[in-house]
mmCIF file of C-alpha atoms and ligand atoms in Angstrom:
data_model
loop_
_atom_site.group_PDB
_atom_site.id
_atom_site.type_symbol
_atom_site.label_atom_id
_atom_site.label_comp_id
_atom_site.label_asym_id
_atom_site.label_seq_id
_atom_site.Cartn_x
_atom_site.Cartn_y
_atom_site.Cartn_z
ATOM 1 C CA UNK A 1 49.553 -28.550 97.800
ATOM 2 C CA UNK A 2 48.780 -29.126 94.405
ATOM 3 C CA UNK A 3 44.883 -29.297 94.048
ATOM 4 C CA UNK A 4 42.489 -27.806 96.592
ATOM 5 C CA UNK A 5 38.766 -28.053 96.596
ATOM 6 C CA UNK A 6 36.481 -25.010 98.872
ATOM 7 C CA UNK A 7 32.846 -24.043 98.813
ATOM 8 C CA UNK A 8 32.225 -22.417 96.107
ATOM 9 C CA UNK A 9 32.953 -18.956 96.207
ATOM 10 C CA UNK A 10 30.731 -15.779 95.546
ATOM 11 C CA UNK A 11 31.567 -12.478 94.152
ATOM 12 C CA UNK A 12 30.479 -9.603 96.691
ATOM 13 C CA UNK A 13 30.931 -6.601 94.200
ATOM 14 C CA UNK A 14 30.573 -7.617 90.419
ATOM 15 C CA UNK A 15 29.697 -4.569 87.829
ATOM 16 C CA UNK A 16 27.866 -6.533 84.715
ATOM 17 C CA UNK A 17 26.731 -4.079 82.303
ATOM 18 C CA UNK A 18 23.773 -4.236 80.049
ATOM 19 C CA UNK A 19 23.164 -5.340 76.440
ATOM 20 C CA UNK A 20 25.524 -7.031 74.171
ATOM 21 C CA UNK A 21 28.656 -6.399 77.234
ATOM 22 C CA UNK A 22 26.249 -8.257 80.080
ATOM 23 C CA UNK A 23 25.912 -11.058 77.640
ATOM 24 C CA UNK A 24 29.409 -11.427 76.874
ATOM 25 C CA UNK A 25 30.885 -11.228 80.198
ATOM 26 C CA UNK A 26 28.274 -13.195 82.299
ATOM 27 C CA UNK A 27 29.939 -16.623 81.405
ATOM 28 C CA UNK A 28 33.280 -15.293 82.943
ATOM 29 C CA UNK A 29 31.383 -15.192 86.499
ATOM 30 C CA UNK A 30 31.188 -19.075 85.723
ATOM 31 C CA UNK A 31 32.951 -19.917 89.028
ATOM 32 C CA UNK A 32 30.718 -17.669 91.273
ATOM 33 C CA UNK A 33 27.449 -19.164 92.303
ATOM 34 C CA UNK A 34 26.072 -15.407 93.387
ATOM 35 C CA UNK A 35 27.112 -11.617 93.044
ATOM 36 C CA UNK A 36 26.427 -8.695 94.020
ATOM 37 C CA UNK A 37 25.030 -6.642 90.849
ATOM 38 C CA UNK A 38 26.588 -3.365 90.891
ATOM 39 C CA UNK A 39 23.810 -0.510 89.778
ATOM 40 C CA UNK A 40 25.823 1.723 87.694
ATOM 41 C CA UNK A 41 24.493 1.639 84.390
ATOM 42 C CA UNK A 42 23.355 4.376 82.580
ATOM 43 C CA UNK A 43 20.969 5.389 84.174
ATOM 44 C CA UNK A 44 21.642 3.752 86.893
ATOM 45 C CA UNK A 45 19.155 1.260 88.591
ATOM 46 C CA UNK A 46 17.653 3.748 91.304
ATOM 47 C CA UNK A 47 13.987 1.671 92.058
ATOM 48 C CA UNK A 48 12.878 -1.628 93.069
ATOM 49 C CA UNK A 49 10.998 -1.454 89.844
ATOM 50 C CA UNK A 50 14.363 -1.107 87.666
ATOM 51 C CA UNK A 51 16.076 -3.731 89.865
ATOM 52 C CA UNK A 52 13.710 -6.312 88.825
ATOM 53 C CA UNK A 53 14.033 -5.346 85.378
ATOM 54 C CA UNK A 54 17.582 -5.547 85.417
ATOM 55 C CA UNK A 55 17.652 -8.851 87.349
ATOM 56 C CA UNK A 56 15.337 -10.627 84.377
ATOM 57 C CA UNK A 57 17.791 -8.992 81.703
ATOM 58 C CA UNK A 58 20.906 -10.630 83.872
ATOM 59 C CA UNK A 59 18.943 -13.982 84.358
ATOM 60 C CA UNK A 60 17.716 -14.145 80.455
ATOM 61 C CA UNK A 61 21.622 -13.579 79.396
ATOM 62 C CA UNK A 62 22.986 -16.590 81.583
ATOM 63 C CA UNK A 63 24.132 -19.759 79.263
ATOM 64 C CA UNK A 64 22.516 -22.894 79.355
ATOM 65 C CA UNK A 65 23.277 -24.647 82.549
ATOM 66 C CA UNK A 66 25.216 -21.112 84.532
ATOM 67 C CA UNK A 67 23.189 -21.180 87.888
ATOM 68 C CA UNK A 68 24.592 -17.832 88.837
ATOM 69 C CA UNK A 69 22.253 -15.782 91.025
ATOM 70 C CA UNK A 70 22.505 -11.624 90.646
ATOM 71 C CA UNK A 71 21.669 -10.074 94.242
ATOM 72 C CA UNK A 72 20.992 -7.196 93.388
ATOM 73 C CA UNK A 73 21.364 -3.376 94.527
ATOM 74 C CA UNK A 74 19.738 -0.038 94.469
ATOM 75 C CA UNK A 75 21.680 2.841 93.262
ATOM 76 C CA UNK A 76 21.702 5.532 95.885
ATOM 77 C CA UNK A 77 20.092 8.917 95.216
ATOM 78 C CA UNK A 78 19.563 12.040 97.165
ATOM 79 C CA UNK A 79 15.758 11.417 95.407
ATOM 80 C CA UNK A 80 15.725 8.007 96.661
ATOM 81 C CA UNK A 81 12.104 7.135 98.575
ATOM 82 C CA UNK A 82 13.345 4.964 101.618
ATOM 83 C CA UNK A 83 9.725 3.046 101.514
ATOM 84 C CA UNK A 84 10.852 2.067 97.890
ATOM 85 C CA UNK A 85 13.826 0.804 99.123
ATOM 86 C CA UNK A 86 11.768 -1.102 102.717
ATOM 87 C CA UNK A 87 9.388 -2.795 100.042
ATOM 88 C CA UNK A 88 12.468 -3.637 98.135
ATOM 89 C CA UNK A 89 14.082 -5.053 100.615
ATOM 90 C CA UNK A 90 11.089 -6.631 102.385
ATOM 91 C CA UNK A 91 10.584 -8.571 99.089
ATOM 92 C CA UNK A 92 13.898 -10.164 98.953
ATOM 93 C CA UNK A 93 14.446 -8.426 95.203
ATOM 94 C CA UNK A 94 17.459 -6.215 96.825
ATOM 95 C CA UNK A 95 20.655 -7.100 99.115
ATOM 96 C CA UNK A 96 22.351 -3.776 99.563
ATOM 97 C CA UNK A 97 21.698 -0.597 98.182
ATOM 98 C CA UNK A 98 25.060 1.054 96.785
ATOM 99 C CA UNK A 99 26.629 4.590 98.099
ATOM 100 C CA UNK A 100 28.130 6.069 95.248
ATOM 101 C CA UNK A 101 30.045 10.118 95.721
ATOM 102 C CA UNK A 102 28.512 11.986 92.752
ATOM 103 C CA UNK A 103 31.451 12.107 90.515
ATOM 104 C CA UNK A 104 33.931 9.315 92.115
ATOM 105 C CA UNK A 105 34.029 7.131 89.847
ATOM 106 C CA UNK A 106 32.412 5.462 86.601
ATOM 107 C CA UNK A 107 28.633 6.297 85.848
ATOM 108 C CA UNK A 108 28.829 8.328 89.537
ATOM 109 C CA UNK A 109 27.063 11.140 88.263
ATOM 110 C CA UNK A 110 23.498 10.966 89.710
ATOM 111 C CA UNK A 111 25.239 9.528 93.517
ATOM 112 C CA UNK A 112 25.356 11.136 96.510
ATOM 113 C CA UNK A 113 26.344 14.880 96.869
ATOM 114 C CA UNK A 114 25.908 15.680 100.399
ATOM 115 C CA UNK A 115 25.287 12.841 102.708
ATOM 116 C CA UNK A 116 22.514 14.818 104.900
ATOM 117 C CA UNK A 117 20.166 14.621 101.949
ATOM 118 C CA UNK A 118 20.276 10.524 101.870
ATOM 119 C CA UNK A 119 19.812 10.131 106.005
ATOM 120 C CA UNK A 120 16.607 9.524 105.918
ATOM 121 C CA UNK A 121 17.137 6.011 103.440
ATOM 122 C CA UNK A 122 19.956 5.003 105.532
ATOM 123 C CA UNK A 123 17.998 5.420 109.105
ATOM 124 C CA UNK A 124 15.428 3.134 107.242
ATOM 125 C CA UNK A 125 18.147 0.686 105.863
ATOM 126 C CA UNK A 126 19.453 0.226 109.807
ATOM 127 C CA UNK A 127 15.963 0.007 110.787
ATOM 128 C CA UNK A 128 15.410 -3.356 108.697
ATOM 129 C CA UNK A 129 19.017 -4.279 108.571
ATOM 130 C CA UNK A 130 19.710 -3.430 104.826
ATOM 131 C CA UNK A 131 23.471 -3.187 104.068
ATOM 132 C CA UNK A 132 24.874 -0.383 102.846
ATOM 133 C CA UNK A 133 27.437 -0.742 100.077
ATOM 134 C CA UNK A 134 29.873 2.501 100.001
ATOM 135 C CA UNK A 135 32.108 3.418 97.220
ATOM 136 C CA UNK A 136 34.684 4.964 99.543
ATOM 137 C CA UNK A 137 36.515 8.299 98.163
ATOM 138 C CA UNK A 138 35.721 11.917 98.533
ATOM 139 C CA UNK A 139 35.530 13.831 95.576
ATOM 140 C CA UNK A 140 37.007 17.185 96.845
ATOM 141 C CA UNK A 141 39.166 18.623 94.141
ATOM 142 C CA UNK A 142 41.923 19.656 97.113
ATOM 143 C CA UNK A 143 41.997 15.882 97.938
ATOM 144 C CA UNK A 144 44.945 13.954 96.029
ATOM 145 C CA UNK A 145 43.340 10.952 94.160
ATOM 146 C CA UNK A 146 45.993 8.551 96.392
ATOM 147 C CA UNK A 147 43.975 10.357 99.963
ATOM 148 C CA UNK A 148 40.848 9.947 98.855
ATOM 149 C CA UNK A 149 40.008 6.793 100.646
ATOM 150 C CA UNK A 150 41.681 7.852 103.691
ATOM 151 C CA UNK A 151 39.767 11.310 103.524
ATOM 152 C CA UNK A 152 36.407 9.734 103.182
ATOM 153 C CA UNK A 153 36.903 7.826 106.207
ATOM 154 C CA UNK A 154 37.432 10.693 108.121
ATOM 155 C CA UNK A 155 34.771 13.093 106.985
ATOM 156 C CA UNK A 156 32.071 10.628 105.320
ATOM 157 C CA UNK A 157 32.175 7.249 106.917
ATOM 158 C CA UNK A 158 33.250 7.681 110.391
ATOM 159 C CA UNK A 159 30.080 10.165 110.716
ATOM 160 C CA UNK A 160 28.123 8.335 109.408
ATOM 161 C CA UNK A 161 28.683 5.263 111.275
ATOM 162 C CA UNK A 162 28.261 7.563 114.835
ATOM 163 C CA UNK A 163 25.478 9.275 113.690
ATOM 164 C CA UNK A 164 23.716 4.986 112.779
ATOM 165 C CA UNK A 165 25.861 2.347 114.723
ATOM 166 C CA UNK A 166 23.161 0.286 113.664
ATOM 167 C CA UNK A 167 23.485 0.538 110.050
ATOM 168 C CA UNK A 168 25.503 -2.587 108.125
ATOM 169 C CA UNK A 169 27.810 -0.883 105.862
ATOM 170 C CA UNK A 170 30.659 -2.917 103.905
ATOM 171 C CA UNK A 171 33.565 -0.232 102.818
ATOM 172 C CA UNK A 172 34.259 -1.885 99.301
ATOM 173 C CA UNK A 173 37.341 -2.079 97.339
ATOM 174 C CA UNK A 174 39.510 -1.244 100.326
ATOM 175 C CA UNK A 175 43.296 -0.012 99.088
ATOM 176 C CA UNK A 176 44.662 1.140 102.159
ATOM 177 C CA UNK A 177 46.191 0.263 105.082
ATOM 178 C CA UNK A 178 44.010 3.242 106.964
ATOM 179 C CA UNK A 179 40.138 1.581 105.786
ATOM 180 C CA UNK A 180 41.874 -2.171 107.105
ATOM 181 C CA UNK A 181 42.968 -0.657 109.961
ATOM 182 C CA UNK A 182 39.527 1.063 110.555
ATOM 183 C CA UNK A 183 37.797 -1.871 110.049
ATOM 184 C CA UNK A 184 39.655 -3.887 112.006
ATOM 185 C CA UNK A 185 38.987 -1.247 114.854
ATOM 186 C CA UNK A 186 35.158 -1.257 114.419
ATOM 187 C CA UNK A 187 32.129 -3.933 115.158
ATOM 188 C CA UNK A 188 30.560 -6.621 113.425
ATOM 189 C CA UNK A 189 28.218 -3.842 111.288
ATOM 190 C CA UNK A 190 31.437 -2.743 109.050
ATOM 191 C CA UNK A 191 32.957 -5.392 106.841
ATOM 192 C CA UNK A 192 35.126 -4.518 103.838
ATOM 193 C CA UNK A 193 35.266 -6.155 100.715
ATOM 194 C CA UNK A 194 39.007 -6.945 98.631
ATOM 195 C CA UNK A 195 39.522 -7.492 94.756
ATOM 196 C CA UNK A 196 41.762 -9.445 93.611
ATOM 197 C CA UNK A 197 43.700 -6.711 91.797
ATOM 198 C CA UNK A 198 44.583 -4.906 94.633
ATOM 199 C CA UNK A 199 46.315 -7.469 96.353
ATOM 200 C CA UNK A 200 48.608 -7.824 93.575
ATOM 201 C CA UNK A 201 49.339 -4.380 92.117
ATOM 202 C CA UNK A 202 51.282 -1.530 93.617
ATOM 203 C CA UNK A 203 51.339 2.058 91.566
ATOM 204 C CA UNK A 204 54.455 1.079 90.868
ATOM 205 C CA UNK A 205 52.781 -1.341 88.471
ATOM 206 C CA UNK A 206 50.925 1.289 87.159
ATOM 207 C CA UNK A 207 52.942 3.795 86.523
ATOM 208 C CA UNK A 208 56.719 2.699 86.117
ATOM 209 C CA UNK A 209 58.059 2.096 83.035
ATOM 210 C CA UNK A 210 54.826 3.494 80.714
ATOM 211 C CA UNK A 211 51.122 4.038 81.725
ATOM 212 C CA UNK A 212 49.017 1.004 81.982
ATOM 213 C CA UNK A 213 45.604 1.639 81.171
ATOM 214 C CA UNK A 214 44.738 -1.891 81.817
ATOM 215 C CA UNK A 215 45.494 -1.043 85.689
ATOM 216 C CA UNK A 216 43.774 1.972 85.975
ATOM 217 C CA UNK A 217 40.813 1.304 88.730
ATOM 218 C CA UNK A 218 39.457 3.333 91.353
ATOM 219 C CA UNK A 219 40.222 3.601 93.757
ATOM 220 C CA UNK A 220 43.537 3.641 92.291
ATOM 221 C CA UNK A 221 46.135 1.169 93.484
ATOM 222 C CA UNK A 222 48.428 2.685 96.006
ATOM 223 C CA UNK A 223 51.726 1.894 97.685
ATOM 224 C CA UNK A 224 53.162 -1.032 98.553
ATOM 225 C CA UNK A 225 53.156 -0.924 102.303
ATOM 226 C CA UNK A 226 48.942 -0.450 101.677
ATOM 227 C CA UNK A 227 48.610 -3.632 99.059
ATOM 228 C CA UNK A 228 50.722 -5.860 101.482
ATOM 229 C CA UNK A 229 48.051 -4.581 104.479
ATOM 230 C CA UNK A 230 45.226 -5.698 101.917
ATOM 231 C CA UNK A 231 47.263 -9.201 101.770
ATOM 232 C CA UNK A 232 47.344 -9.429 105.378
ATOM 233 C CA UNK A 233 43.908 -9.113 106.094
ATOM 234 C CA UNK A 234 42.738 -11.007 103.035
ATOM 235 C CA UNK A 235 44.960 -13.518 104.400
ATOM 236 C CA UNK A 236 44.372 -12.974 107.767
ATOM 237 C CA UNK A 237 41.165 -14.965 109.012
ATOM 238 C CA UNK A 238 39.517 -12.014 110.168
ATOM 239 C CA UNK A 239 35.766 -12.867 108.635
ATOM 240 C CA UNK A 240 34.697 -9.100 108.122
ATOM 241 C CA UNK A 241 37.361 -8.973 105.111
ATOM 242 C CA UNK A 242 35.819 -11.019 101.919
ATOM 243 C CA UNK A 243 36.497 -10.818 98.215
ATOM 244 C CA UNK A 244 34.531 -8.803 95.743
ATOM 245 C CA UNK A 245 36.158 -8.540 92.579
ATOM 246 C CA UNK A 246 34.850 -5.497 91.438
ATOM 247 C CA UNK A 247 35.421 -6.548 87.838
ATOM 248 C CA UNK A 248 34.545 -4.277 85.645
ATOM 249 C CA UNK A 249 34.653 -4.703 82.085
ATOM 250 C CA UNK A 250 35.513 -1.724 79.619
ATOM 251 C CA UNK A 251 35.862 -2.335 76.053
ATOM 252 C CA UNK A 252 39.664 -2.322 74.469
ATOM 253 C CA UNK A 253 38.986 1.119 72.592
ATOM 254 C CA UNK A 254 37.591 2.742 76.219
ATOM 255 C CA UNK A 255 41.040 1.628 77.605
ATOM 256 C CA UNK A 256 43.305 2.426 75.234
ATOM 257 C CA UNK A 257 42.320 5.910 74.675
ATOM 258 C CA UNK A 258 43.066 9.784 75.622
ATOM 259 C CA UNK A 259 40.914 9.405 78.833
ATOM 260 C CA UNK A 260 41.109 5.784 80.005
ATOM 261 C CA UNK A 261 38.093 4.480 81.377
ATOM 262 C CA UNK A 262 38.225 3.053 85.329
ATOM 263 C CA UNK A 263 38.255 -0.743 85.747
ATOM 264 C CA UNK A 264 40.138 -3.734 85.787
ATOM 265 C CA UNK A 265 38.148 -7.149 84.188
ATOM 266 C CA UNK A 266 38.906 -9.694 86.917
ATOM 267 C CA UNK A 267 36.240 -12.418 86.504
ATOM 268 C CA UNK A 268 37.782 -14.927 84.397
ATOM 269 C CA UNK A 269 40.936 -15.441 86.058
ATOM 270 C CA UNK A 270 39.927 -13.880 89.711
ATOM 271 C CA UNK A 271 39.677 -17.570 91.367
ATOM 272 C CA UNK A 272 43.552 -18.722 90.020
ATOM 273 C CA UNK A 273 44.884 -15.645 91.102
ATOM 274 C CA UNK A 274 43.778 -15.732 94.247
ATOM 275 C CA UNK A 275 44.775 -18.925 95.116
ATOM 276 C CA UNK A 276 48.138 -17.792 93.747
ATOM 277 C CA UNK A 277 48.207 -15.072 96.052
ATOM 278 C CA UNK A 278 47.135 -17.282 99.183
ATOM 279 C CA UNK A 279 49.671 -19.890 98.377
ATOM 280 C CA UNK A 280 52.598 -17.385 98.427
ATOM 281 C CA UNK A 281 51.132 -15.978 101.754
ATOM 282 C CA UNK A 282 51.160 -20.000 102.702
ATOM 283 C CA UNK A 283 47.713 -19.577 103.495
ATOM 284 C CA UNK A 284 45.991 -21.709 101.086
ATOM 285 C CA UNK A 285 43.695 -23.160 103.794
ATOM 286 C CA UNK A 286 41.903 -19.322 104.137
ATOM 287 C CA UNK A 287 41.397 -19.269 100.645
ATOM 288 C CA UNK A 288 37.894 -20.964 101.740
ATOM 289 C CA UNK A 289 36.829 -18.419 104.131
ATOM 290 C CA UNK A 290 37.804 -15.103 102.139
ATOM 291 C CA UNK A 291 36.025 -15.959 98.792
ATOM 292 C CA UNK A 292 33.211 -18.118 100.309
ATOM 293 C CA UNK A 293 32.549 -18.123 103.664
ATOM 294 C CA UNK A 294 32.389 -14.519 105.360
ATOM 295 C CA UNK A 295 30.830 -13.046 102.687
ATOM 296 C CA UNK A 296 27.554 -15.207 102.889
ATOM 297 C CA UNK A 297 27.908 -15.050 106.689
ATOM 298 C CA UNK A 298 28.278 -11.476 106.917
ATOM 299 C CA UNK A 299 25.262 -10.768 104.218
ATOM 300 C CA UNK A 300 23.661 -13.779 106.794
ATOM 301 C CA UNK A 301 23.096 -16.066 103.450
ATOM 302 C CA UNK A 302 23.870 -19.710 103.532
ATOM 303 C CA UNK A 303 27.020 -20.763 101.881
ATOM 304 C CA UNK A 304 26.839 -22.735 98.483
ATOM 305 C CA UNK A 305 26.157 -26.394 98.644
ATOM 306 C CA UNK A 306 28.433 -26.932 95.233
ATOM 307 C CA UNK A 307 32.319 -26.927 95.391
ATOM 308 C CA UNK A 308 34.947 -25.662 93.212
ATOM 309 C CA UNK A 309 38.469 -27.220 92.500
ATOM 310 C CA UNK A 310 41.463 -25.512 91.594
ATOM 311 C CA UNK A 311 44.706 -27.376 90.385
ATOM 312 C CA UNK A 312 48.581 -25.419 90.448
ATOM 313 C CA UNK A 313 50.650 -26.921 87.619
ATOM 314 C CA UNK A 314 54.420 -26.919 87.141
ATOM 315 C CA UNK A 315 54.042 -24.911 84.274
ATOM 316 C CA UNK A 316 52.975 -21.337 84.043
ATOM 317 C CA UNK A 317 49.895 -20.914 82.368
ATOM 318 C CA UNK A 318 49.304 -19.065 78.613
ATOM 319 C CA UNK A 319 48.191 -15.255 79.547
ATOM 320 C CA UNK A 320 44.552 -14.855 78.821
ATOM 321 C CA UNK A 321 43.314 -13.954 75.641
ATOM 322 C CA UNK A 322 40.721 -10.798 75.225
ATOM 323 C CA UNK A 323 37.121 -12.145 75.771
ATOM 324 C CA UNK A 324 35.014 -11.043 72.572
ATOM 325 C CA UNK A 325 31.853 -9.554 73.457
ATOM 326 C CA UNK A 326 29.222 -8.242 70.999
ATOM 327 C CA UNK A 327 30.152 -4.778 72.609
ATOM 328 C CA UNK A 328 34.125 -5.052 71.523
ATOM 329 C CA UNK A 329 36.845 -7.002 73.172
ATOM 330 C CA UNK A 330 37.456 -6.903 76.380
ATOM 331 C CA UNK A 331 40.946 -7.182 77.903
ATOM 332 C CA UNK A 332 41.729 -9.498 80.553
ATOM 333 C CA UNK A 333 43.713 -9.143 83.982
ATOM 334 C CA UNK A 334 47.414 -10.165 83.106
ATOM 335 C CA UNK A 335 49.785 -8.662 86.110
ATOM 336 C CA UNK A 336 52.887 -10.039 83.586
ATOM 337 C CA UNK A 337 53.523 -12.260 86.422
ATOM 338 C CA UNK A 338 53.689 -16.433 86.140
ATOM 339 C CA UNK A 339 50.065 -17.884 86.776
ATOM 340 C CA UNK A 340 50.297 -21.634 88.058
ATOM 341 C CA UNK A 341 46.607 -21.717 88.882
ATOM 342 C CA UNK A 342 43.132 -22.544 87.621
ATOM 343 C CA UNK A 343 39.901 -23.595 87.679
ATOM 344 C CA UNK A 344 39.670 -27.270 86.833
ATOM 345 C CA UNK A 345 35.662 -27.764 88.204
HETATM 346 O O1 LIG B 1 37.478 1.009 88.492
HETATM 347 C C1 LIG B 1 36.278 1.102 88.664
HETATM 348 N N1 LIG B 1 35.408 0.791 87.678
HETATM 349 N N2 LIG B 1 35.827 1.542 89.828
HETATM 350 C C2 LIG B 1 34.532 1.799 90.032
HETATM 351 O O2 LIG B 1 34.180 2.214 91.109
HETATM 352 C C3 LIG B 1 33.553 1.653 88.935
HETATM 353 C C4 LIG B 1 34.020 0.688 87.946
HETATM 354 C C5 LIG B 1 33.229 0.706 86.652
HETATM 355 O O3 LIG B 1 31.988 0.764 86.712
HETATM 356 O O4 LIG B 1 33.830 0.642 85.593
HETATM 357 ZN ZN1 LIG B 2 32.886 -1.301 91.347
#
């Protein structure tokens, strides 16, 4: 197959900044129709009030003729008021409120600290059936930074998920084979979303041969055996596994530093390397399903109406160029391997 033509997708985990970054990397969402907003900014988007705010800064940055739609999300606090999040909700201005650990992970600091403190949102949230988006890693010094998933399964999520069958919760960024196989043992109510640079790098990639800051994400990539599990179920059929990028744009200088910031900027070339990695799976004909049709189905949204077309060619393509944003350049996901993909409409 050398052209294929799905639905076109959305992005279930997309972090966007503010300012001069949000306007330079909203055109590279170009081939998502919708996203989830991620809430992390500083501070970080805790009220329905600030969500709307930050939804007419993301809709007055979009280029002439971009008909992307931000859902947005409420950052999770142990202050949060669960009626602020019902009315919220109840207006259609949020789609998921976010679970961040205090401290696991970029612009974490004001998240959750000790889970009891935030029950009384999350009862609420299952009440009306608001999703609940979890960044999934303890923080525990003792806890390896390769276990953390794992750990938070065990003493966060798993809990949490007795203690409120009823709540919807989507584990995101899932780099292990333990949070697949968990989800694949649970219900309908947990779905987990898959970026696009997990399914391609091992920590290998990271860390043989030099330290590249341009990989660095968390959760960090992990072993092989756990990115070829995030293949299988991406490529898999099973409709509670959907992409979300979780690009996330850092300028060059916050890379390439003493302390490298977390994130790997996805969004321009997300789409062609995902069909890369469903054509060597041979599974082109799920590409449809992961990156546009459980995600709506499991948020209960209607797919898009529009279509997008991607075309392989014989030739590998150039590797991206740094995007220039009023907020410094921004590097772009290059795995060093051959791309034969892109984006033709
Ligand atoms: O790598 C990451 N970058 N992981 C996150 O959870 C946050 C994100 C960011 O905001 O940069
Ligand atoms: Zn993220």
């Amino acid at each position: 197959m050398t052209e294929i033509t799905i639905t076109r997708p959305d992005d279930w985990h997309l972090h966007l900044r503010d300012g001069e970054m949000l306007r330079g990397v909203l055109p590279a969402s170009r081939d998502f129709a919708r996203a989830i907003i991620m809430p992390n900014l500083v501070p970080p988007v805790v009220t329905g009030a600030e969500a709307a705010a930050y939804r007419d800064r993301i809709l007055a940055a979009r280029p002439e003729g971009q008909g992307f739609e931000p859902l947005m999300t409420l950052y999770l606090t142990e202050g949060t008021d669960p009626e602020d999040v019902a009315s919220a909700a109840a207006s259609g201005l949020v789609t998921a409120v976010k679970l961040y650990p205090a401290g696991a992970t970029t612009n974490s600091a004001s998240g959750v600290r000790d889970v009891a403190k935030v029950m009384g949102v999350l009862e609420r949230m299952a009440e009306i059936g608001l999703p609940l988006c979890v960044h999934g890693e303890v923080t525990d010094p003792a806890v390896d930074i390769f276990d953390r998933e794992a750990a938070f399964i065990e003493r966060v999520l798993d809990p949490v998920r007795t203690r409120l069958p009823e709540l919807r919760i989507i584990m995101e960024h899932v780099t292990t084979r333990d949070g697949i196989d968990y989800i694949a043992g649970s219900g309908e109510n947990l779905a987990g979303s898959l970026t696009v640079h997990h399914l391609i790098l091992n920590r290998n990639d990271l860390l043989v041969g030099g330290v590249k800051p341009h990989f660095y994400c968390l959760p960090i990539v992990k072993r092989e055996h756990h990115r070829a599990a995030l293949v299988a179920a991406a490529t898999g059929g099973d409709p509670r596994f959907f992409l979300g990028t979780d690009s996330a744009p850092h300028s060059k200088d916050r890379k390439e530093c003493d302390c490298c910031a977390a994130g790997v900027f996805t969004a321009p070339n997300a789409m062609a390397w995902l069909a890369q990695v469903f054509e060597a799976e041979g599974a082109l004909d799920r590409l449809e399903g992961f990156a546009s049709l459980n995600g709506p189905a499991w948020y209960g949204l209607p797919p898009n109406a529009e279509k997008l077309t991607l075309r392989r060619s014989e030739a590998p393509l150039p590797a991206p160029e740094a995007l220039q944003t009023g907020a410094g350049p921004v590097v772009v996901f290059d795995p060093g391997l051959p791309l034969h993909w892109h984006v033709v409409a």
